[in-house]
mmCIF file of C-alpha atoms in Angstrom:
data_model
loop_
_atom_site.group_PDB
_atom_site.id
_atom_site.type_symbol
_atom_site.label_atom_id
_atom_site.label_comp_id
_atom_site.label_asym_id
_atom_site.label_seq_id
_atom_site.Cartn_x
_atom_site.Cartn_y
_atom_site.Cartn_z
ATOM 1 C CA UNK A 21 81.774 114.149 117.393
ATOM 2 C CA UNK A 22 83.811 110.914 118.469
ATOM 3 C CA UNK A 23 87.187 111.870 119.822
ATOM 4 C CA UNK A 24 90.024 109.383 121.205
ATOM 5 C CA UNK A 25 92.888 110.430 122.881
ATOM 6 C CA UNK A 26 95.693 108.214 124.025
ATOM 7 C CA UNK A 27 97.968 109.224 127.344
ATOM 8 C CA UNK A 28 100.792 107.731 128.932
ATOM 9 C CA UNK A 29 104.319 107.275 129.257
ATOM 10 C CA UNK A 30 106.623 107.919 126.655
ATOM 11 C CA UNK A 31 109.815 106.088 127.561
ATOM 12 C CA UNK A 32 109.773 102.590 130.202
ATOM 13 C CA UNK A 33 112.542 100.539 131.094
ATOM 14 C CA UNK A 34 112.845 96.720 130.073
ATOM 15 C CA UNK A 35 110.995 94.326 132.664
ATOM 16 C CA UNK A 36 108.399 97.461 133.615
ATOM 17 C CA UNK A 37 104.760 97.276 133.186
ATOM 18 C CA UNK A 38 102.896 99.715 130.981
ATOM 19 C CA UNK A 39 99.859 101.532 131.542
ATOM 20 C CA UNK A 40 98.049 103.660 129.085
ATOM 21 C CA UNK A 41 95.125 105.107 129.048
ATOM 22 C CA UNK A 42 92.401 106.105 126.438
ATOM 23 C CA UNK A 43 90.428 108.703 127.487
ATOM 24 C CA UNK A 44 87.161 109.662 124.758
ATOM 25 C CA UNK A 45 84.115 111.580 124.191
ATOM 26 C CA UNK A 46 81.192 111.139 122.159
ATOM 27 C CA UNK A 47 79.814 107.941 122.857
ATOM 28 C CA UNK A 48 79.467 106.105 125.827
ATOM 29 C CA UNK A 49 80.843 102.725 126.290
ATOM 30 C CA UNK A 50 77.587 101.430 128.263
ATOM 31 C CA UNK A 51 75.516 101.477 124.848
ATOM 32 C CA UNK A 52 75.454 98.415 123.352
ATOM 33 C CA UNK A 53 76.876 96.985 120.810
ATOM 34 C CA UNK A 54 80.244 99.780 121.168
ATOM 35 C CA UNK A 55 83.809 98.559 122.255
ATOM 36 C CA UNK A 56 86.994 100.470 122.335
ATOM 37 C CA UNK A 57 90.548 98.629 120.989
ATOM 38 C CA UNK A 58 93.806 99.116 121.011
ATOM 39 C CA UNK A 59 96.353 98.505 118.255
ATOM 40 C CA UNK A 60 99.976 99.142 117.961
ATOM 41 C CA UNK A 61 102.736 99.904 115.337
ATOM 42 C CA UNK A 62 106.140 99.849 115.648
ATOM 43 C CA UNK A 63 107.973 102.370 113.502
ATOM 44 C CA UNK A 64 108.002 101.010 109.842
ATOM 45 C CA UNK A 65 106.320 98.076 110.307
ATOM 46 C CA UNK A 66 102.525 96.985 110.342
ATOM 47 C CA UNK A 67 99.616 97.458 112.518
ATOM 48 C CA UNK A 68 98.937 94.838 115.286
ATOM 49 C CA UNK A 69 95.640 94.308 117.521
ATOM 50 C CA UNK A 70 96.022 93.838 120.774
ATOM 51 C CA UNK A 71 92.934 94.205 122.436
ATOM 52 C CA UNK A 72 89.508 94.844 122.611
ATOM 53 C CA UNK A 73 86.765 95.561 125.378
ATOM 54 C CA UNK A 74 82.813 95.557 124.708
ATOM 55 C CA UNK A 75 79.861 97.917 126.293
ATOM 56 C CA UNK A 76 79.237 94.898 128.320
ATOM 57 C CA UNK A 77 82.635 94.293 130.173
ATOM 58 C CA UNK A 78 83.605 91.350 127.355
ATOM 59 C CA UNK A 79 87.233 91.433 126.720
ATOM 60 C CA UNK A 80 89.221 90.126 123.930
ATOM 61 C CA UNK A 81 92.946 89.547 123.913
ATOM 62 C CA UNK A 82 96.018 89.074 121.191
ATOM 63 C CA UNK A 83 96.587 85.166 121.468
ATOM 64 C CA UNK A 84 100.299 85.605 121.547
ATOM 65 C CA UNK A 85 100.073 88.923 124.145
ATOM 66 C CA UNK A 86 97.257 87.570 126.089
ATOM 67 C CA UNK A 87 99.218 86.214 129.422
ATOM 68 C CA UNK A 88 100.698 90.078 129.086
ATOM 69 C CA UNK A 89 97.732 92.084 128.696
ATOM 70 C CA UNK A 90 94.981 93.588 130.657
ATOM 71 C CA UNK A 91 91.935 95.685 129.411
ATOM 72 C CA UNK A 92 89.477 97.276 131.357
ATOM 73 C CA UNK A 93 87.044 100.046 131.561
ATOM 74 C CA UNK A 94 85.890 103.240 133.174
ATOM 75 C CA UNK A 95 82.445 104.333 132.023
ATOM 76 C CA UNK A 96 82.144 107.348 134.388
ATOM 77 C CA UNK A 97 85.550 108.539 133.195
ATOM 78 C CA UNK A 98 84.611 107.743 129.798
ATOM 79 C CA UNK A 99 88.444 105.523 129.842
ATOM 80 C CA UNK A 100 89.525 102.632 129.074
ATOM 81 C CA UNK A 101 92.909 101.601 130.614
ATOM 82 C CA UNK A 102 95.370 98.759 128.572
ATOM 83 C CA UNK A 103 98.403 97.675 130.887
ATOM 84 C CA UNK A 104 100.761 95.491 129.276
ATOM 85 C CA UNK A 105 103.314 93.888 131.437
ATOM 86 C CA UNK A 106 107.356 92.865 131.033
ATOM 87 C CA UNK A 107 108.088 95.001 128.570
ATOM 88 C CA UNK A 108 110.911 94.182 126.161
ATOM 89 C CA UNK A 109 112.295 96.730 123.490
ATOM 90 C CA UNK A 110 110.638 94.791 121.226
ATOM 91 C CA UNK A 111 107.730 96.473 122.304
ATOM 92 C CA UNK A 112 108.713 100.038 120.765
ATOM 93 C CA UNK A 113 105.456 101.332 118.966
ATOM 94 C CA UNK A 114 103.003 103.647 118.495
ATOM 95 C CA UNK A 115 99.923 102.408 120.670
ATOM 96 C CA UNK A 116 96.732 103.548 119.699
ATOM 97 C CA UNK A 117 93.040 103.262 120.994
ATOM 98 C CA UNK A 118 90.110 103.148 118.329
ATOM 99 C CA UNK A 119 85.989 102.912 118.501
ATOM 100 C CA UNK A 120 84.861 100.106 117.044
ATOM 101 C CA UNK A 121 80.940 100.244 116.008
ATOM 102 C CA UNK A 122 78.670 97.604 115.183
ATOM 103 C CA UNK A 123 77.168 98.866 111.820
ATOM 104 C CA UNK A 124 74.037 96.585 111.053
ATOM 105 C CA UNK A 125 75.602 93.391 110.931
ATOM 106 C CA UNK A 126 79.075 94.725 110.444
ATOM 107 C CA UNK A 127 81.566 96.236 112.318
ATOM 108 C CA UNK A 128 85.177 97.878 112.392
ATOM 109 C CA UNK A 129 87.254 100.463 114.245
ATOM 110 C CA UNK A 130 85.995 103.732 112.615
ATOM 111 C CA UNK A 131 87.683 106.724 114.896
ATOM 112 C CA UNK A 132 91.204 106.409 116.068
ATOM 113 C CA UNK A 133 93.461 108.448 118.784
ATOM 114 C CA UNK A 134 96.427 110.317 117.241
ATOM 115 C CA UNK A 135 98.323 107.221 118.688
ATOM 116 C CA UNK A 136 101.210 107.794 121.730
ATOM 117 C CA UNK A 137 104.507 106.946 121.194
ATOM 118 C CA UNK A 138 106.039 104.136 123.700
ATOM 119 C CA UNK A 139 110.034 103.322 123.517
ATOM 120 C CA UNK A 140 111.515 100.933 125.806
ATOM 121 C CA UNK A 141 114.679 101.303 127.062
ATOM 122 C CA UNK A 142 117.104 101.159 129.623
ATOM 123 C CA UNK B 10 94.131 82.257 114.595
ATOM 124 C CA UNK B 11 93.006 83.882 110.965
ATOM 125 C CA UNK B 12 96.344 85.594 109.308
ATOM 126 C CA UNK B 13 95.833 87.841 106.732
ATOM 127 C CA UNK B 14 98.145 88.044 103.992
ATOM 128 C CA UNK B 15 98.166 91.205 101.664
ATOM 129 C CA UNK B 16 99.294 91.459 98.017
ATOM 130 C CA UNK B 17 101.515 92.896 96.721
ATOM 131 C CA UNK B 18 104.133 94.447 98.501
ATOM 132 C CA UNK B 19 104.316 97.449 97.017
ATOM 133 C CA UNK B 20 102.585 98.790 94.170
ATOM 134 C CA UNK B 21 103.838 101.572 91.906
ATOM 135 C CA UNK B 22 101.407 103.725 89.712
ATOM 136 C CA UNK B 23 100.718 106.693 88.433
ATOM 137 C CA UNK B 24 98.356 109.001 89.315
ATOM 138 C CA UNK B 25 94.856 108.275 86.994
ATOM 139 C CA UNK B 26 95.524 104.538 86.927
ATOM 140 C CA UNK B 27 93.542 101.621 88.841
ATOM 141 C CA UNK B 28 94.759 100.307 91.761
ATOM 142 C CA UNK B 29 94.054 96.609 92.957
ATOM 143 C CA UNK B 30 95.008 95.346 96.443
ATOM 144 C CA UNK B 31 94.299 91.903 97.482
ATOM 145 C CA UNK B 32 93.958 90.551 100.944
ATOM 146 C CA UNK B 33 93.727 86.298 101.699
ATOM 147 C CA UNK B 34 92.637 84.977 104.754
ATOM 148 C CA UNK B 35 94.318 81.661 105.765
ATOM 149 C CA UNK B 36 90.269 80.170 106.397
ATOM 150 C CA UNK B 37 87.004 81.560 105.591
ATOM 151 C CA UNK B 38 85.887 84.629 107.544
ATOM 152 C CA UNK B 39 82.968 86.427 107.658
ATOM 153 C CA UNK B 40 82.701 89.240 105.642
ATOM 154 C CA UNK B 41 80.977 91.139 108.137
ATOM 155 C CA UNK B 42 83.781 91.714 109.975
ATOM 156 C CA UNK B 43 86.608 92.851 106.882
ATOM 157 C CA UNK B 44 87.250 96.271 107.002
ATOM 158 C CA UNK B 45 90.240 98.378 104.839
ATOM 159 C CA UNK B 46 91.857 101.152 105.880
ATOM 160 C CA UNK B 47 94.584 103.454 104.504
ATOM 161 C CA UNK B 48 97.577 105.227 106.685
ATOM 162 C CA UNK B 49 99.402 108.056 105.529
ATOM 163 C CA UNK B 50 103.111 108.940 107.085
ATOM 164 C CA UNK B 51 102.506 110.077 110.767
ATOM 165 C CA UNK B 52 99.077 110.093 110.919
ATOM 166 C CA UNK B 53 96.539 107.361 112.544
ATOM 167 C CA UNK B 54 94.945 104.627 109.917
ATOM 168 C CA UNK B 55 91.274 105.680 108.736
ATOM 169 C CA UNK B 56 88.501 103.585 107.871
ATOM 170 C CA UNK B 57 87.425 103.023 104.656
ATOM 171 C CA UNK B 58 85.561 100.046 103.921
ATOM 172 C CA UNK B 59 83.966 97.637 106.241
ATOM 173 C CA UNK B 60 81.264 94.472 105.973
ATOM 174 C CA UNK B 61 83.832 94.080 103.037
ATOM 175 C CA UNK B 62 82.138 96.136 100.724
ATOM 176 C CA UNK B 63 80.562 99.344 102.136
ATOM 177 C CA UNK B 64 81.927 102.276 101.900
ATOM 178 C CA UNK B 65 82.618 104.122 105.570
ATOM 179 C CA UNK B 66 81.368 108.036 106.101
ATOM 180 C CA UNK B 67 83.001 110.201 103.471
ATOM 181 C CA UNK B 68 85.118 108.072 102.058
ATOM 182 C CA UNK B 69 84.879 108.756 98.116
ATOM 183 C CA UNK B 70 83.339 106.080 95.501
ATOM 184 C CA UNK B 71 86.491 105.795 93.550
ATOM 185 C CA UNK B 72 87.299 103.313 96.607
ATOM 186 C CA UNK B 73 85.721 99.589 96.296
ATOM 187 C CA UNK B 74 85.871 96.660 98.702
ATOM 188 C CA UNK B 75 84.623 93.371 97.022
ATOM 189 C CA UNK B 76 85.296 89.486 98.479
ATOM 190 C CA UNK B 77 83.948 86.928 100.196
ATOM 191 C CA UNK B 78 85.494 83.619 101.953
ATOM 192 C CA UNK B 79 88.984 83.942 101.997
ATOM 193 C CA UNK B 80 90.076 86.223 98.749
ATOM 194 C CA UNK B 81 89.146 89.922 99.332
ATOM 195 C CA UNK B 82 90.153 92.793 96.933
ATOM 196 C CA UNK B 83 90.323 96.836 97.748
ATOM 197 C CA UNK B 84 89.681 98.711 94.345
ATOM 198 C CA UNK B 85 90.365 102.436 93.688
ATOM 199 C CA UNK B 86 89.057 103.146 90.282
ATOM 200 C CA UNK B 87 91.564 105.896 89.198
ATOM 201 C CA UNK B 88 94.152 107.365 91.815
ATOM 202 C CA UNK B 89 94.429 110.924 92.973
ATOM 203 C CA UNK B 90 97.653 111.752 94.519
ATOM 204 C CA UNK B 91 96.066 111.790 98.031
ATOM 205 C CA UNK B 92 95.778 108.483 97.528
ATOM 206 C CA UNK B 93 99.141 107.123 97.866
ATOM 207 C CA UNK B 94 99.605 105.865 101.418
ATOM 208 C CA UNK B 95 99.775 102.477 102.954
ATOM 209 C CA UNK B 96 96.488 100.220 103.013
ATOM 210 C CA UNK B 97 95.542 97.616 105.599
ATOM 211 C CA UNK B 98 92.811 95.017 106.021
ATOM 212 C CA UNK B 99 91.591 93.969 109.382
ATOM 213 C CA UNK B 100 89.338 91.409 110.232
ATOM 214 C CA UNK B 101 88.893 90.692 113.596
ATOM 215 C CA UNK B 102 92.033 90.388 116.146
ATOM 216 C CA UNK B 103 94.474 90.753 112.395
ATOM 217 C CA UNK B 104 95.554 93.103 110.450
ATOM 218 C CA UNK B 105 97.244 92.001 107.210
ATOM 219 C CA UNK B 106 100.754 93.676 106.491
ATOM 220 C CA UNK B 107 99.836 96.235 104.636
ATOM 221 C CA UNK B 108 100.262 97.163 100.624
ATOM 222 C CA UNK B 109 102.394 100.198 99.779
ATOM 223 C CA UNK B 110 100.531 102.262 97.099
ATOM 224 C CA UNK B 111 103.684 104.480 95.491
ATOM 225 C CA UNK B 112 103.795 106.725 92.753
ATOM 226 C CA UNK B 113 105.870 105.818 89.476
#
């Protein structure tokens, strides 16, 4: 059974850097083909990707969060880490980590954490 | 970078009827990489279609993903009041806006 479970803080202050962490079990991020994202929501508004790491250490970034972001993985811990520098209120959301599986030729984000809860504020 | 635009808005219907959600990519896109997903208040999105058209683990056959190029289309054949929640499509590094699915 694939679990995902987001951790954190809850509340940073404007200009701060932001490091979560999404810790799982039931797969392991060394087989191939697996990659573990992270997507956010502010409250009432849409879902947005942010990033994305692959069994093999390939990372993707948001275009317009890239210079911000920073993805990486532990596969002993079974954890991948997002930090996400300079935050601005504007970056009030719910941040949450998903698997994404290759499925044949397809693929998509098919377990999600329950999602954490970041406000930023002074 | 792809955007994904979702129509309509909002839909309002009543429990029974068929619900049709359309998401446009701004260029073609592979369909191997569309997926749909649905959100209900509080709770983390879940996956129900990918490759466009399949049908993820569980997920009831009353939901239908159909599309290719730049038009794709989420179907649900006759809504059950679990149904009504916020759906999503996804391909890639975007996520379209989302359609509202309400009850009448």
């Amino acid at each position: 059974q694939i679990t995902l479970k987001e951790s954190g803080p809850t509340l940073v202050k404007p200009t701060q850097t932001l490091t979560l962490t999404c810790t799982f079990s039931g797969f392991s991020l060394s087989t191939s083909g697996v990659g573990v994202g992270w997507i956010r929501q502010p409250p009432g508004k849409a879902l947005e990707w942010l990033a994305l790491i692959y069994w093999n250490d390939d990372k993707r970034y948001s275009p317009s969060l890239k210079s911000r972001l920073t993805i990486t993985k532990d596969t002993s811990k079974n954890q991948v880490v997002l930090t996400m520098t300079n935050m601005d209120p504007v970056d009030t959301a719910t941040y949450y980590c998903a698997h994404r599986r290759l499925i044949r030729i397809a693929a998509a984000y098919d377990y999600w954490g329950q999602g954490t809860l970041v406000t930023v504020s002074s | 970078e792809i955007v994904l635009t979702q129509s309509p808005g909002t839909l309002s219907l009543s429990p029974g009827e068929r619900a049709t959600l359309s998401c446009r990519a701004s260029q073609s896109v592979s369909s191997s990489y569309l997926a749909w997903y649905q959100q209900k208040p509080g709770q983390a999105p879940r996956l129900l279609i990918y490759g466009a058209s399949s049908r993820a683990t569980g997920i009831p056959d009353r939901f239908s993903g159909s599309g290719s190029g730049t038009d794709f289309t989420l179907t649900i054949s006759r809504l059950e009041p679990e149904d009504f929640a916020v759906y999503y499509c996804q391909h890639s590094r975007a996520f379209g806006q989302g359609t509202k699915v309400e009850i009448k």
